[in-house]
């Protein structure tokens, strides 16, 4: 079930919301169980076969968590560590089988010239998210940070439907206390109102922006692929158009999903962590990773980069750790070399950014006015991020290189000035370059200039202000809902 | 808290109310034809009901340029590779390209075509009446071929629908479309009751018109009325077209050129007196598709053009294909 579907908006969400608060009046355990069951139904709506896998993962990890916690009580440090390693290994093995087995097998096949096969393995939705969420739980249990072990709350923490499929990556210490709090189960109209506003904004980002840009990005990348088979290169305009269309598409898609998730969760009095903070306004790559998919970055920092040694063992080791973390972060997104290269590219960017700061900007560029540094840093960061998205979106590295070469004028098909003036910018597709420009320009202004959606609040005031907010939300909902009609999943569902 | 409660309740009630009303009307908004989709009129009133002949996909295969006997350059009437089955069934290998890809039959067309590997004998230039003058003048003005490949050119084509349920509703469309379709039906019922009703101009360039003896010619429920494109003109095709045919004929060295001028739906049903096809036949031997179609209507061919679409039905395509094959036989330089 998609957030941007009739069944979710008109049936699932109202029924679950009303049921939750009605049951909350009787006992909060009933309401929590209702929400957990609803979340399982939400997950099973795609493929009921994988509910067993999800439940197995939850029961297994909960069991290991309890085991580790009890071992901790008895001060059996070695046993505790062995249990942790076993539990993490099982989680990673599950992830490796479903997500990476065929990728590694095909890579091995191409190296060894063999044709080994495991057949088609269907990727269970959200497996990366629920696996990582639970690994964090196990590690924190091992470190003695976990205080609550109520199974229903744990089940809800993992399956809670707003975040289950595409995040944010949750941390039990942020979630379990909220599920334990009695006030969560009583309706809070301010939270419902703010949740509705946030949900509406996210829905508009998804269906009005991301879904409008998607056909252009797809057509241009497909056109480049087709061009490669017949020896036609893209022009510089086509390459930049495709790259920018995808850059905006992935942001509006994923941040739209996150806004919706945060809004829905808030209606249930649950606050999910912020996942985006206007990432395209970043002034450096370091800044970018503090603003883009924040919960994943935090997870990778806490559970990969720091355990690897972080910055505690010298600069060389630090940059090695950074590179390894980003490389694995890339692989987390999908089983493909383009994702690995995308991660590695960001690892290199981050390393270069740290080196630049330490060796040049902090020593020799103190005289540069702040605004100039911000502007130059912002522009350079944006171009670097766009270039990396090309690798991320491309079907293979050959296609990525054709796009990048064309973007930077290294090897592009020439285009006449007349064609540019007449807006015939997208010759490799059937689509209008002018129409794309009409989307790209306001889209770029939005991501560069507008404040972040985390500032959205229901504004308490008089009746006129309330009426204005009602009118605005109803108009936005009407426009967004009227775009429904075709299946349009979120990009991050595949990760 | 009071205002937040008011806000939440009012927004929720409005959204759920809109959803409930929208779903009540949504099933009517399930469209099969492009004209019913554009005009927002239901298939239950304007969807064709007589099954159409089935085609075998094997005859719809696209030939490679270097193996083709016939090159077709056309628009959406050729893109489905339906009429071409009349040629492929007879053993001819047909390659279909679009005007969009070629951007015209330019001055250097023949050397360009030979360089692409085409060794066939026949070229069919197909154009729908409403684009005909523009297609021809663009070609005449064009000096150098600039081919723009389309990924879909060589993809598989599937046989057209044989039948469909005009009352089949789905709940996947836009909610507002259901409302607007319902309003259009009410408007149509009111207008069509008038004794002097003849036409109704709908949004998105669609006109609904009453057709003489319509129930002999269409299978849909409201068979006296059919949908047409508003911008199809009752007037003659521009006179420059005939002159341009001559110029383009002169560019075709070493091949037999067949002109395929598809008449607009409105020309066939509402304005059949146009002379362009007679003149093109007399001067350049172009198959007279308008006369062929009028003959089919005289023989009470049902749904030659279905009421809900601007393209011909499968029988219409096959009749055109037969006409083109006959033209090829008449001009044959090789035994077909």
mmCIF file of C-alpha atoms in Angstrom, chain A residues 237-465:
data_model
loop_
_atom_site.group_PDB
_atom_site.id
_atom_site.type_symbol
_atom_site.label_atom_id
_atom_site.label_comp_id
_atom_site.label_asym_id
_atom_site.label_seq_id
_atom_site.Cartn_x
_atom_site.Cartn_y
_atom_site.Cartn_z
ATOM 1 C CA UNK A 237 21.867 20.131 -22.503
ATOM 2 C CA UNK A 238 20.401 16.655 -22.584
ATOM 3 C CA UNK A 239 22.964 15.342 -20.120
ATOM 4 C CA UNK A 240 22.443 18.198 -17.654
ATOM 5 C CA UNK A 241 18.677 18.041 -18.093
ATOM 6 C CA UNK A 242 18.640 14.335 -17.244
ATOM 7 C CA UNK A 243 21.028 14.754 -14.323
ATOM 8 C CA UNK A 244 19.125 17.695 -12.820
ATOM 9 C CA UNK A 245 15.746 16.049 -13.391
ATOM 10 C CA UNK A 246 16.914 12.995 -11.446
ATOM 11 C CA UNK A 247 18.598 15.119 -8.760
ATOM 12 C CA UNK A 248 15.302 16.856 -8.062
ATOM 13 C CA UNK A 249 13.226 13.708 -8.534
ATOM 14 C CA UNK A 250 15.095 11.706 -5.910
ATOM 15 C CA UNK A 251 14.989 14.582 -3.417
ATOM 16 C CA UNK A 252 11.280 15.309 -3.824
ATOM 17 C CA UNK A 253 10.476 11.601 -3.859
ATOM 18 C CA UNK A 254 12.416 10.625 -0.770
ATOM 19 C CA UNK A 255 11.907 13.778 1.265
ATOM 20 C CA UNK A 256 8.224 13.725 0.246
ATOM 21 C CA UNK A 257 7.950 10.172 1.559
ATOM 22 C CA UNK A 258 9.725 11.200 4.754
ATOM 23 C CA UNK A 259 7.446 14.204 5.278
ATOM 24 C CA UNK A 260 4.438 11.943 4.839
ATOM 25 C CA UNK A 261 5.912 9.384 7.233
ATOM 26 C CA UNK A 262 6.636 12.055 9.840
ATOM 27 C CA UNK A 263 3.167 13.543 9.395
ATOM 28 C CA UNK A 264 1.357 10.217 9.716
ATOM 29 C CA UNK A 265 3.433 9.251 12.749
ATOM 30 C CA UNK A 266 2.660 12.569 14.386
ATOM 31 C CA UNK A 267 -1.074 11.976 13.998
ATOM 32 C CA UNK A 268 -0.454 8.938 16.251
ATOM 33 C CA UNK A 269 1.543 11.164 18.650
ATOM 34 C CA UNK A 270 4.822 9.555 17.596
ATOM 35 C CA UNK A 271 7.714 11.785 16.607
ATOM 36 C CA UNK A 272 10.030 10.258 14.024
ATOM 37 C CA UNK A 273 13.524 11.657 13.614
ATOM 38 C CA UNK A 274 14.232 14.248 10.932
ATOM 39 C CA UNK A 275 15.743 12.740 7.819
ATOM 40 C CA UNK A 276 16.265 15.735 5.519
ATOM 41 C CA UNK A 277 17.346 19.270 6.232
ATOM 42 C CA UNK A 278 17.434 21.023 2.853
ATOM 43 C CA UNK A 279 20.447 19.007 1.634
ATOM 44 C CA UNK A 280 20.861 20.921 -1.618
ATOM 45 C CA UNK A 281 21.540 24.070 0.419
ATOM 46 C CA UNK A 282 24.710 22.423 1.752
ATOM 47 C CA UNK A 283 27.907 24.396 1.430
ATOM 48 C CA UNK A 284 30.187 21.369 1.562
ATOM 49 C CA UNK A 285 30.007 17.596 1.184
ATOM 50 C CA UNK A 286 30.483 17.212 4.945
ATOM 51 C CA UNK A 287 27.492 19.502 5.376
ATOM 52 C CA UNK A 288 25.545 17.517 2.737
ATOM 53 C CA UNK A 289 25.859 14.283 4.697
ATOM 54 C CA UNK A 290 24.562 16.034 7.789
ATOM 55 C CA UNK A 291 21.445 16.997 5.843
ATOM 56 C CA UNK A 292 20.740 14.085 3.445
ATOM 57 C CA UNK A 293 19.175 10.863 4.805
ATOM 58 C CA UNK A 294 20.325 11.918 8.250
ATOM 59 C CA UNK A 295 19.208 8.763 10.055
ATOM 60 C CA UNK A 296 21.228 6.532 7.716
ATOM 61 C CA UNK A 297 24.292 8.759 8.021
ATOM 62 C CA UNK A 298 23.951 8.654 11.800
ATOM 63 C CA UNK A 299 23.584 4.880 11.745
ATOM 64 C CA UNK A 300 26.647 4.453 9.542
ATOM 65 C CA UNK A 301 28.623 6.804 11.771
ATOM 66 C CA UNK A 302 27.591 5.127 15.054
ATOM 67 C CA UNK A 303 27.633 1.502 13.990
ATOM 68 C CA UNK A 304 30.276 1.377 11.271
ATOM 69 C CA UNK A 305 32.610 4.360 11.150
ATOM 70 C CA UNK A 306 33.198 4.619 14.922
ATOM 71 C CA UNK A 307 33.549 0.840 15.488
ATOM 72 C CA UNK A 308 36.064 0.803 12.599
ATOM 73 C CA UNK A 309 38.119 3.261 14.598
ATOM 74 C CA UNK A 310 36.664 6.546 13.413
ATOM 75 C CA UNK A 311 39.277 9.278 13.690
ATOM 76 C CA UNK A 312 41.027 7.754 16.679
ATOM 77 C CA UNK A 313 43.958 6.119 14.878
ATOM 78 C CA UNK A 314 45.542 8.811 12.757
ATOM 79 C CA UNK A 315 44.574 10.597 9.604
ATOM 80 C CA UNK A 316 45.344 7.842 7.143
ATOM 81 C CA UNK A 317 43.212 5.349 9.033
ATOM 82 C CA UNK A 318 40.494 7.958 9.427
ATOM 83 C CA UNK A 319 40.220 8.496 5.684
ATOM 84 C CA UNK A 320 40.330 4.765 5.091
ATOM 85 C CA UNK A 321 37.439 4.355 7.529
ATOM 86 C CA UNK A 322 35.539 7.133 5.861
ATOM 87 C CA UNK A 323 35.987 5.564 2.456
ATOM 88 C CA UNK A 324 34.986 2.110 3.700
ATOM 89 C CA UNK A 325 31.901 3.517 5.438
ATOM 90 C CA UNK A 326 30.707 5.387 2.379
ATOM 91 C CA UNK A 327 31.454 2.438 0.108
ATOM 92 C CA UNK A 328 29.309 0.171 2.282
ATOM 93 C CA UNK A 329 26.716 2.936 2.504
ATOM 94 C CA UNK A 330 26.586 2.864 -1.291
ATOM 95 C CA UNK A 331 26.219 -0.905 -1.315
ATOM 96 C CA UNK A 332 23.398 -0.601 1.250
ATOM 97 C CA UNK A 333 21.374 1.184 -1.438
ATOM 98 C CA UNK A 334 21.497 -1.690 -3.843
ATOM 99 C CA UNK A 335 23.334 -4.632 -5.234
ATOM 100 C CA UNK A 336 25.135 -3.029 -8.144
ATOM 101 C CA UNK A 337 28.498 -1.578 -9.016
ATOM 102 C CA UNK A 338 26.992 1.831 -9.726
ATOM 103 C CA UNK A 339 25.912 2.054 -6.066
ATOM 104 C CA UNK A 340 29.359 0.981 -4.904
ATOM 105 C CA UNK A 341 30.992 3.600 -7.115
ATOM 106 C CA UNK A 342 28.482 6.213 -5.931
ATOM 107 C CA UNK A 343 29.409 5.432 -2.322
ATOM 108 C CA UNK A 344 33.120 5.441 -3.122
ATOM 109 C CA UNK A 345 32.741 8.741 -4.941
ATOM 110 C CA UNK A 346 31.179 10.312 -1.862
ATOM 111 C CA UNK A 347 33.927 8.780 0.264
ATOM 112 C CA UNK A 348 36.493 10.492 -1.953
ATOM 113 C CA UNK A 349 34.504 13.742 -1.827
ATOM 114 C CA UNK A 350 34.424 13.611 1.988
ATOM 115 C CA UNK A 351 38.127 12.851 2.223
ATOM 116 C CA UNK A 352 38.934 15.697 -0.157
ATOM 117 C CA UNK A 353 36.631 17.991 1.816
ATOM 118 C CA UNK A 354 38.391 17.150 5.113
ATOM 119 C CA UNK A 355 41.835 17.564 3.540
ATOM 120 C CA UNK A 356 40.823 20.879 1.985
ATOM 121 C CA UNK A 357 39.606 22.168 5.338
ATOM 122 C CA UNK A 358 42.676 21.047 7.224
ATOM 123 C CA UNK A 359 45.360 21.942 4.717
ATOM 124 C CA UNK A 360 44.005 24.895 2.776
ATOM 125 C CA UNK A 361 40.867 26.704 3.884
ATOM 126 C CA UNK A 362 41.672 26.842 7.611
ATOM 127 C CA UNK A 363 45.300 27.821 6.994
ATOM 128 C CA UNK A 364 45.320 29.968 3.886
ATOM 129 C CA UNK A 365 41.807 31.141 3.078
ATOM 130 C CA UNK A 366 40.744 32.887 6.239
ATOM 131 C CA UNK A 367 40.678 36.192 4.364
ATOM 132 C CA UNK A 368 37.977 35.056 1.934
ATOM 133 C CA UNK A 369 34.609 36.673 2.796
ATOM 134 C CA UNK A 370 32.133 34.229 4.285
ATOM 135 C CA UNK A 371 29.467 34.771 1.634
ATOM 136 C CA UNK A 372 31.957 34.013 -1.126
ATOM 137 C CA UNK A 373 33.016 30.767 0.506
ATOM 138 C CA UNK A 374 29.388 29.800 1.053
ATOM 139 C CA UNK A 375 28.481 30.515 -2.557
ATOM 140 C CA UNK A 376 31.500 28.746 -4.056
ATOM 141 C CA UNK A 377 31.181 25.834 -1.649
ATOM 142 C CA UNK A 378 27.460 25.529 -2.316
ATOM 143 C CA UNK A 379 27.917 25.542 -6.093
ATOM 144 C CA UNK A 380 30.769 23.052 -6.028
ATOM 145 C CA UNK A 381 28.922 20.766 -3.626
ATOM 146 C CA UNK A 382 25.785 20.826 -5.751
ATOM 147 C CA UNK A 383 27.673 19.981 -8.951
ATOM 148 C CA UNK A 384 29.525 17.159 -7.174
ATOM 149 C CA UNK A 385 26.281 15.755 -5.784
ATOM 150 C CA UNK A 386 24.557 15.956 -9.195
ATOM 151 C CA UNK A 387 27.495 14.154 -10.845
ATOM 152 C CA UNK A 388 27.301 11.427 -8.218
ATOM 153 C CA UNK A 389 23.535 11.043 -8.760
ATOM 154 C CA UNK A 390 24.268 10.310 -12.418
ATOM 155 C CA UNK A 391 26.324 7.295 -11.336
ATOM 156 C CA UNK A 392 23.633 6.311 -8.838
ATOM 157 C CA UNK A 393 20.850 6.453 -11.468
ATOM 158 C CA UNK A 394 22.753 4.937 -14.402
ATOM 159 C CA UNK A 395 22.119 1.333 -15.396
ATOM 160 C CA UNK A 396 25.847 0.731 -15.622
ATOM 161 C CA UNK A 397 29.135 2.588 -15.470
ATOM 162 C CA UNK A 398 29.383 2.878 -19.258
ATOM 163 C CA UNK A 399 26.120 4.827 -19.345
ATOM 164 C CA UNK A 400 27.237 6.956 -16.388
ATOM 165 C CA UNK A 401 30.466 7.838 -18.172
ATOM 166 C CA UNK A 402 28.622 8.824 -21.369
ATOM 167 C CA UNK A 403 26.395 11.136 -19.320
ATOM 168 C CA UNK A 404 29.245 12.616 -17.286
ATOM 169 C CA UNK A 405 31.427 13.151 -20.349
ATOM 170 C CA UNK A 406 28.573 14.970 -22.057
ATOM 171 C CA UNK A 407 27.773 17.048 -18.939
ATOM 172 C CA UNK A 408 31.304 18.331 -18.690
ATOM 173 C CA UNK A 409 31.727 18.828 -22.432
ATOM 174 C CA UNK A 410 34.364 16.120 -22.820
ATOM 175 C CA UNK A 411 32.474 14.130 -25.410
ATOM 176 C CA UNK A 412 29.066 15.504 -26.337
ATOM 177 C CA UNK A 413 27.027 15.738 -29.512
ATOM 178 C CA UNK A 414 27.043 19.333 -30.734
ATOM 179 C CA UNK A 415 23.753 21.203 -30.740
ATOM 180 C CA UNK A 416 22.966 24.201 -32.894
ATOM 181 C CA UNK A 417 22.170 27.572 -31.362
ATOM 182 C CA UNK A 418 18.949 27.580 -33.360
ATOM 183 C CA UNK A 419 17.804 24.383 -31.675
ATOM 184 C CA UNK A 420 18.636 25.851 -28.276
ATOM 185 C CA UNK A 421 16.746 29.068 -29.000
ATOM 186 C CA UNK A 422 13.711 27.103 -30.139
ATOM 187 C CA UNK A 423 13.777 24.938 -27.049
ATOM 188 C CA UNK A 424 14.550 21.729 -28.981
ATOM 189 C CA UNK A 425 16.802 20.559 -26.203
ATOM 190 C CA UNK A 426 15.760 16.959 -25.842
ATOM 191 C CA UNK A 427 16.325 15.353 -29.218
ATOM 192 C CA UNK A 428 17.012 11.923 -27.713
ATOM 193 C CA UNK A 429 13.477 11.801 -26.318
ATOM 194 C CA UNK A 430 9.988 12.714 -27.480
ATOM 195 C CA UNK A 431 9.648 15.165 -24.622
ATOM 196 C CA UNK A 432 9.722 18.926 -24.581
ATOM 197 C CA UNK A 433 12.827 20.620 -23.274
ATOM 198 C CA UNK A 434 10.818 23.736 -22.476
ATOM 199 C CA UNK A 435 8.365 21.817 -20.343
ATOM 200 C CA UNK A 436 11.268 20.329 -18.426
ATOM 201 C CA UNK A 437 12.777 23.785 -17.911
ATOM 202 C CA UNK A 438 9.443 24.921 -16.489
ATOM 203 C CA UNK A 439 9.820 22.214 -13.878
ATOM 204 C CA UNK A 440 13.552 22.479 -13.264
ATOM 205 C CA UNK A 441 13.731 26.194 -12.590
ATOM 206 C CA UNK A 442 11.067 26.398 -9.848
ATOM 207 C CA UNK A 443 12.230 23.045 -8.528
ATOM 208 C CA UNK A 444 15.779 24.312 -8.113
ATOM 209 C CA UNK A 445 14.544 27.546 -6.534
ATOM 210 C CA UNK A 446 12.493 25.453 -4.088
ATOM 211 C CA UNK A 447 15.397 23.275 -2.962
ATOM 212 C CA UNK A 448 17.848 26.172 -2.798
ATOM 213 C CA UNK A 449 15.722 28.875 -1.208
ATOM 214 C CA UNK A 450 12.708 27.560 0.689
ATOM 215 C CA UNK A 451 12.940 26.652 4.378
ATOM 216 C CA UNK A 452 12.812 22.999 5.349
ATOM 217 C CA UNK A 453 9.565 21.169 6.003
ATOM 218 C CA UNK A 454 10.650 20.465 9.598
ATOM 219 C CA UNK A 455 9.429 23.991 10.307
ATOM 220 C CA UNK A 456 5.861 23.135 9.316
ATOM 221 C CA UNK A 457 3.493 23.621 12.249
ATOM 222 C CA UNK A 458 -0.214 24.149 12.655
ATOM 223 C CA UNK A 459 -0.463 27.859 13.390
ATOM 224 C CA UNK A 460 -2.715 28.421 16.357
ATOM 225 C CA UNK A 461 -4.657 31.640 16.128
ATOM 226 C CA UNK A 462 -8.078 32.981 15.310
ATOM 227 C CA UNK A 463 -10.802 31.507 13.154
ATOM 228 C CA UNK A 464 -9.572 33.312 10.039
ATOM 229 C CA UNK A 465 -6.112 31.798 10.308
#
